[in-house]
Amino acid sequence: MNTVMKTGGQLIVEALKANGVKRISCVPGESYLAVLDALYESGIEVLVCRQEGGAAMMADSWGRLTGEPGICMVTRGPGATNASAGLHIARQDSIPMILFVGQIGRDMKEREAFQEVEYRRAFTEFAKWVGEIDDARRIPEFVTRAFAVATSGRPGPVVLTLPEDMLVEEVEAPDARPYMPVESHPGTSQIAAFETMLKNAERPMFILGGTRWSEQAVADFQAFASRFKVPVGCSFRRQMLFDHLHPSYAGDVGIGINPVLAKAVKETDLLVLIGSRMSEMPSSSYTLIDIPYPKQKLVHVFPDPEELGRMYRPDLPICAAPAEFVAALKDLEPPAAPIWAERKSALHDSYLKWSTPPESGPGPVRMGPIMQWIEKNVPDDAIFTNGAGNYATWLHRFHRFRKYNTQSAPTSGSMGYGLPAAVAAKQLFPEREVVCFAGDGCFMMHGQEFITAVRYGLPIITVLVNNGIYGTIRMHQEREYPGRVSATDLVNPDFVAYAKAFGGHGELVEKTEEFGPAYERARASGKPSIIEVRLDPEAITPARTLTQIREKA
Ligand SMILES: Cc1ncc(C[n+]2csc(CCOP(=O)(O)OP(=O)(O)O)c2C)c(N)n1
């Protein structure tokens, strides 16, 4: 009998290919040279990054935009701890991702060897599962399980650690086969119960969130909302789940919620959460829905039973992936004369007002008209990314998302996410415009990945809102400790020179009307670009200046 012996490194790459992996992000390390060697001529595209946090965020963004695990490879110790920033995002945001970590040799363990970390202890809270592959023969088993765990139920990240000596071992192992995704469907009796509750409701409200949606599911749910004439909100940073110009759209149930919408959520008699956990940010710090017994009748649809009843006791818990639940709504008939249409229209009108940017503001650059320019001139299928900071309010409140897969933003509120997420999005959808919104604080957290965009010819457009401060924290500071500015001001580089030094295109906007032409030039350059928008720090929110916040404190 002919047996084919393969190294652990080869088996890892074969298992990735068997599971359909086309791209990975990485920062190399001597701990996993055998995998790097197997990637040579593998056909898998390798994005070499400059810091593991950015590499892991790219993998997260791939997972977010495809529903398939994004793959990232890093070295042990410092590589893994850097990558943990992306791991935490994927965990909180329910994103499928697999992080491979080169590990020290098996014969050196428990001596605190060079860069030794016991990942099963260190990363347990950050990952759905942490596994170490001690025997190369078991690589197909571990990798298949990693894909299954990352994508099933509530998706999330998995960490697989690869001892260096295991990777060079030559063994005989079974050929890897692709993992089989697990779907959870609602039962017919649950759909019937849901139908009865909906028909008996006077003021129903739907909130969409979470992951495990698809383009089809989003289209199907829009059709359902059109037929039933019900109001629909989107959870924090999951806005791409519903067309904002659809007559049912009621707005973003996130930070700084429209007070009219917040009141409507509180006063609804039937709240239907589809895919959302309604955690701290979408629930306005757990004030919209009482814990554990909501005042509203609650239908909670979530793909993992552990989440159902965790905070809010539902009247009808349905353990199903959002896409499968929505598919089951197709045959429901709306009431002959839906009584909900008026409330739905009032909420949509309120949303349209709420999302119309202000013309005025302090300083020569006004973000309101800039957002209006973006709304008119950037295509509906453009993908927007961001990290954390007050600058993101302009995007979340005033950009009217129209399509699925046009948003890659961390619900976990991690700064620095926008740039690596944009690099990953552009690599995935080269034909679409990808716009990264960043603050001056946010950008500098993973700004080195601008060179990754240059290296791989990914012309992302970065709108860098530079107000010279860690604005969000300064805003809180002025509210809590007025006039006592501590550790929230910044000194910045010349961002135009930065873009150029990296081989990209740079623009400086110091007046509102300069933005449009600067954007057009950035787009035409065909290069990754940074448009630095110099914003007066007083323009800290669309409604209030820093001085007003301080004076009100
Ligand atoms: C990784 C990380 N570190 C710190 C914070 C806390 N934080 C939230 S927003 C913010 C300031 C963001 O500043 P900037 O990007 O300049 O945007 P601005 O608020 O000024 O618009 C900070 C420090 C965070 N959310 N994430």
XYZ file of C-alpha atoms and ligand atoms in Angstrom, residues 388-391 413-415 439-442 445 467 469-473, ligand 1:
44
model
C -14.886 54.000 17.682
C -15.151 57.717 18.312
C -17.644 60.562 18.072
C -16.810 60.996 14.361
C -16.567 49.749 20.169
C -12.969 48.970 19.368
C -10.905 51.863 18.072
C -10.901 59.780 13.889
C -7.360 60.995 14.382
C -7.179 58.835 17.513
C -8.784 55.834 15.879
C -4.229 52.686 16.352
C -10.278 67.225 15.671
C -8.524 65.194 20.545
C -9.724 61.837 21.784
C -13.104 63.456 21.322
C -15.443 60.906 22.867
C -13.501 60.814 26.090
C -8.997 50.231 21.589
C -9.733 51.290 22.322
N -9.078 52.096 23.190
C -9.732 53.068 23.846
C -11.068 53.249 23.669
C -11.808 54.358 24.450
N -12.217 55.390 23.467
C -13.442 55.380 22.888
S -13.623 56.600 21.781
C -12.116 57.217 22.101
C -11.618 58.453 21.385
C -11.672 58.364 19.897
O -10.958 59.417 19.363
P -10.950 59.765 17.840
O -10.716 58.557 17.021
O -10.017 60.876 17.609
O -12.450 60.201 17.540
P -13.319 61.398 18.148
O -14.058 60.855 19.311
O -12.384 62.509 18.492
O -14.242 61.759 17.031
C -11.438 56.451 23.054
C -10.058 56.734 23.535
C -11.734 52.349 22.800
N -13.041 52.392 22.585
N -11.030 51.405 22.116
